[in-house]
Structures are given as structure tokens and as C-alpha cells.
Amino acid sequence: MTMATLLKNVTNSIWHAFNALQQDRDGFVSKSKLKVLTANIATLLDLYGVERGLDHFRSTATLNFEHYRYYLAQEVFVGVSNELPLAALRNYETKIDEVCWLVCRMNYVTHDQDYTEEAIYRLFRIFCLVADLAPDASDPDIYSVKIHPLEALIIIKHLLNALGFNYDGDGGRYDYLRQSDESFDFAELLEMLRFKNYDKVNDYRESICEAIGDMYQTLIEDVIKKGCLYRRGYVLPTFREYFFVLRPCELSYYKHPTDREVCGTIVLDSRFMVKPSQPSSGRHERIQRFTLVSGDRTFELGTLDHKTRLQWIAALQLAITYSTGREGFQRDTVNRRRQQRESEQRRRLEEEQLRSQHLRKLEETHVQLEREKQARMAAESQARQYEAVAREDSRRVAELEDVKLCLEKMLEDEIQAKRDEEIVRALQARVLAEEWEKREELEQLQAEQTSLLEQERQKRIEFEGRQQQNEQKLLEAQAMLRQLEEERKRLDRELKLARQKIQLSEDNKGIVEAKLQAMSPSIRSGSAGEFMIRRTQSFVAADRPVLVAGPRTSSRFS
């Protein structure tokens, strides 16, 4: 749509006027000031009274640029016809840019400028063509129009080449613009275009303004190509040299490059075709000819060399291609560069996102590896702890085995001692039994002796011989008794020795119990040694002998 195209093409210049009307630099302008700007723009479009709608647009006394642009789209530019030709569209753009420049010119025109005011205006229009409108990152209500560094580099190259200087021989003064992402506003661009190294050139001011004018024709007036061509006349079929200027919708020619009066204009459209012609024999055979054909109309043109003819044929075909468009060649080129930068930026953002995702994955992998490393170290530490515990358990088991062997040996000694004690007790019991028998015999003999003594008192003389015999027997019995006494004392000594062994066994048992009590309760409670000790204690308590004193021998035999 023409309305949308026209508003898009003049948005940057309207922003400059809007920005010049701000007072607090907060992104808002009062409606009273915007009414004047809106009325001037609407007058250029043959619209009147549309500014009065601002009073009823939104219930605020100020508008930001987004609101104002929306109002222009809905109330002002909507009245522009959709059938406007490209030339009329360019005329509207020029008039609107002039109105906006009158509003903001005081911000950029000073007395110490290196350029004329017309040159600054042309740079302003070039800036508005290639610059981008974007909201501020910190405040969405504030917009700014800035030029990309690569676009600024294109303008610098164009001006340096127009001044006759080679950009590549400049020592890379502006090479930082290739890698920079920082955009520039119009004031910064003007400061950048002050070529301090070239200001001592003769007529520098005039030369730079002429270079700006040449760039203005190329970018703003959309001049695709200009130069001298030969054109065959209608009345006189001879070739005459003119200065031609080619734009997307027309091919104009002048008698001289400095002339402003147009000799003629060929309006181009999609019906035109460019055809090379064969040179004819005669006085004009040196001219390389080609023709513009549209229906029954034919325009015959020519150059002095084949290379220039090919250049003009390509330029005319390009102009015919853009003759039906709404953008124009240069604006379409700028849009393609902008789209290429946006696609490149999207690609870089995608690569940055992929790189950040990759880095995040690497970081996550690193963290996971660190966690696994820590887990492995913890597992190794735990394994070492378990190994130490296992070694301690093995050591304790070995100690328990040693204690068990010691207890088993002590138990065997105790059992052997009990067996010896039982043997001694059996022998002692037998000796005691024999002693009791002998005592009974002695008592019986004593009773018999008493009886015999009573009888002997009566029959002493008679039985003196028998008494002597009995005394002899008594002496023998006493000798036997002394032997039995000695045997009993010997058995008492053996019994005492057996008791000493038992006492030694009980002392060893106490030492073993003290060792077991020094160990852990779990091992002491479940160990076989304690069972052996309790069993030993039960055996000792059960098998401990009880000594009973036997009857002493009577001294009546003396």
C-alpha cells in the first residue's frame, strides 16, 4: 500500500521533528506542538483539519512517538491514494522531509560547520534513508533513530572516493566500523564525516558539498546511472550527444551536465525492452548502438565503446525492473542490506544461543563429573573405612581366636586338674575308709584289751605270757597306725597341692575374665570364651571337694 510505504519512508524524518519538539527528553511531546507538525504534514497531502483529532486521541496531554505514529497512520496517511506513481511518492517524501528538517535544523546547523546548510540537509535525508528506528533498551517509550556502522562506512567510502581519495590507502582509520556494533545518531555521523586529514585540500568545502550532492542524487533521487549518450533524433535521423540521467521510472536527458532544464524524458515502465543493435556502415559506424522498445515506440541510443554500452543496457534493464515498484532501487538495496544484517544478527544470536547451550551443557557435564568425582572419592573413603573396620574386625577375631585357644587350653588344664583331684579324692576316701576300719579294729582291740586287763588283774600271772603277746600285737598295730598316719599326711599334702592348682586355675580364670571385660560388649556377650568361663566356674563350684575331719586316734594306747 502507498500509505504504508510513504509513512515507512518518512518515519525517520518525522522522528527527528518529534525529538526536536521534546522539552524534558522523556519521550513525550505535548499535543499542542504536535498539532502544528501534523497540520503541516497534512497540508502537503492536501488534507485539512486532521490535527484537531489529536484532542480526542487518548486522554493524555502528551504522546510518545509510538502513539503519534499510530495516529498519523490512522488519521493522516490513510488518506493518501494507493495509485500514486513512484515519482509522486518521491515528491511527497521530499516535501515531508523538508517540513521535518525545518523543525529540527537548529539542532544540527551551526556557524562553524564544514558544510553548507544544503549539504547538511542532504546528509540528513541520506541518514533518514539508511538509519533504523528502534525503542530504547532502558525505556520503551523513548525511541531513537541511529545508523548502523556498516552503513556509515558505505557513506564514508562514497565521499572519500568522490573527493578522489582511496579508502584503502587511508591507513584503516575507519576499519573499526566493520567490527563495531555501536550505532550512531545524526550528530555523531556529522562529526565522523569531518575529514580532518583532508580539510587542507583546495576548495575542500566546495568539494565535500559536491561529493554530498553526488551521493544525494544516487541515494535519494535514486539515480541508477548518469553519463553521456548518443540519441537519434526523430526529425533529423542523426545521432546527437546528450547527458542522460537514469532513474527507476524515467530516463531524462540534458544538453549539458550542469543544465537544470530537461530536454526530454522517457517514462519507463514494464513494457520497455532493451535490445542491442548491430552497427551500420557509414559515418556513424563507430557508435555502439542499442534501442529502447515499447510497443510501437523505439528510442535508439548509442555509446562510443562496447563496455559503456553493456553498462547502460544493464542499468536500463534494472530501471525497467524497478519502474513498477514502490520502493525504488536504492531504498530496496538499503532494505536488502538491512535484512541481511538482521539475518546475520539472528544467525549470530542463534549461534550465541547454541554456544551458550553448549557451554551450559559443558558446565552441567563438568558439575556432574565433579559430583561423580566427589561421590567416587566418598565411596573410596567409605571403602577405606570399611577396609579399616574389616582389618580391625579381623584383628579382634584373631585376638578372640587366641583367647579361645587360651581358654580351651585352660579348660583342658582345669579338666585335667579336676580329674587329678577326683583321683586324689578317691584315694583319700579309700585311705579314710581304711583308717576308719583300722580305728574300729583299734577300738575293738582296746575294748578287748580293757576286758583282758580286767581279767588279767585277776589272772595277771596266768595271762602274763598272753599279755606280752597282745602287747607285741599292739606294738605292731601302732606301727601300722603310724604308717597309716604318714600315708594320710602324704595324701593331705597331695590334696593341698591339688587345691593350690585349682586356686591357680581360678586366678587364671579371673585374669581371662578381666581381658574379656576390656573388650567390646558385643564381642564379650557373644564370645565363646565367656561361655567357657561360666562353664568352668560351674564345674569348679560343682566339683570343689569338701574336707571332713576324721576321728583322731585315741591316746589310751599309751
Coordinates of C-alpha atoms in Angstrom, one line a residue, residues 111-117 199 201-210:
H111 CA 28.1 28.7 12.3
D112 CA 31.3 26.6 12.4
Q113 CA 30.1 23.8 10.1
D114 CA 32.4 22.5 7.4
Y115 CA 29.3 22.1 5.1
T116 CA 26.7 24.3 3.8
E117 CA 23.2 24.0 5.1
D199 CA 40.5 19.6 5.1
V201 CA 42.6 20.2 0.1
N202 CA 42.0 23.1 -2.2
D203 CA 38.3 24.1 -2.1
Y204 CA 37.6 21.4 0.4
R205 CA 34.2 22.8 1.5
E206 CA 33.1 23.0 -2.1
S207 CA 34.5 19.6 -3.0
I208 CA 32.8 17.9 0.0
C209 CA 29.5 19.6 -0.7
E210 CA 29.7 18.5 -4.3

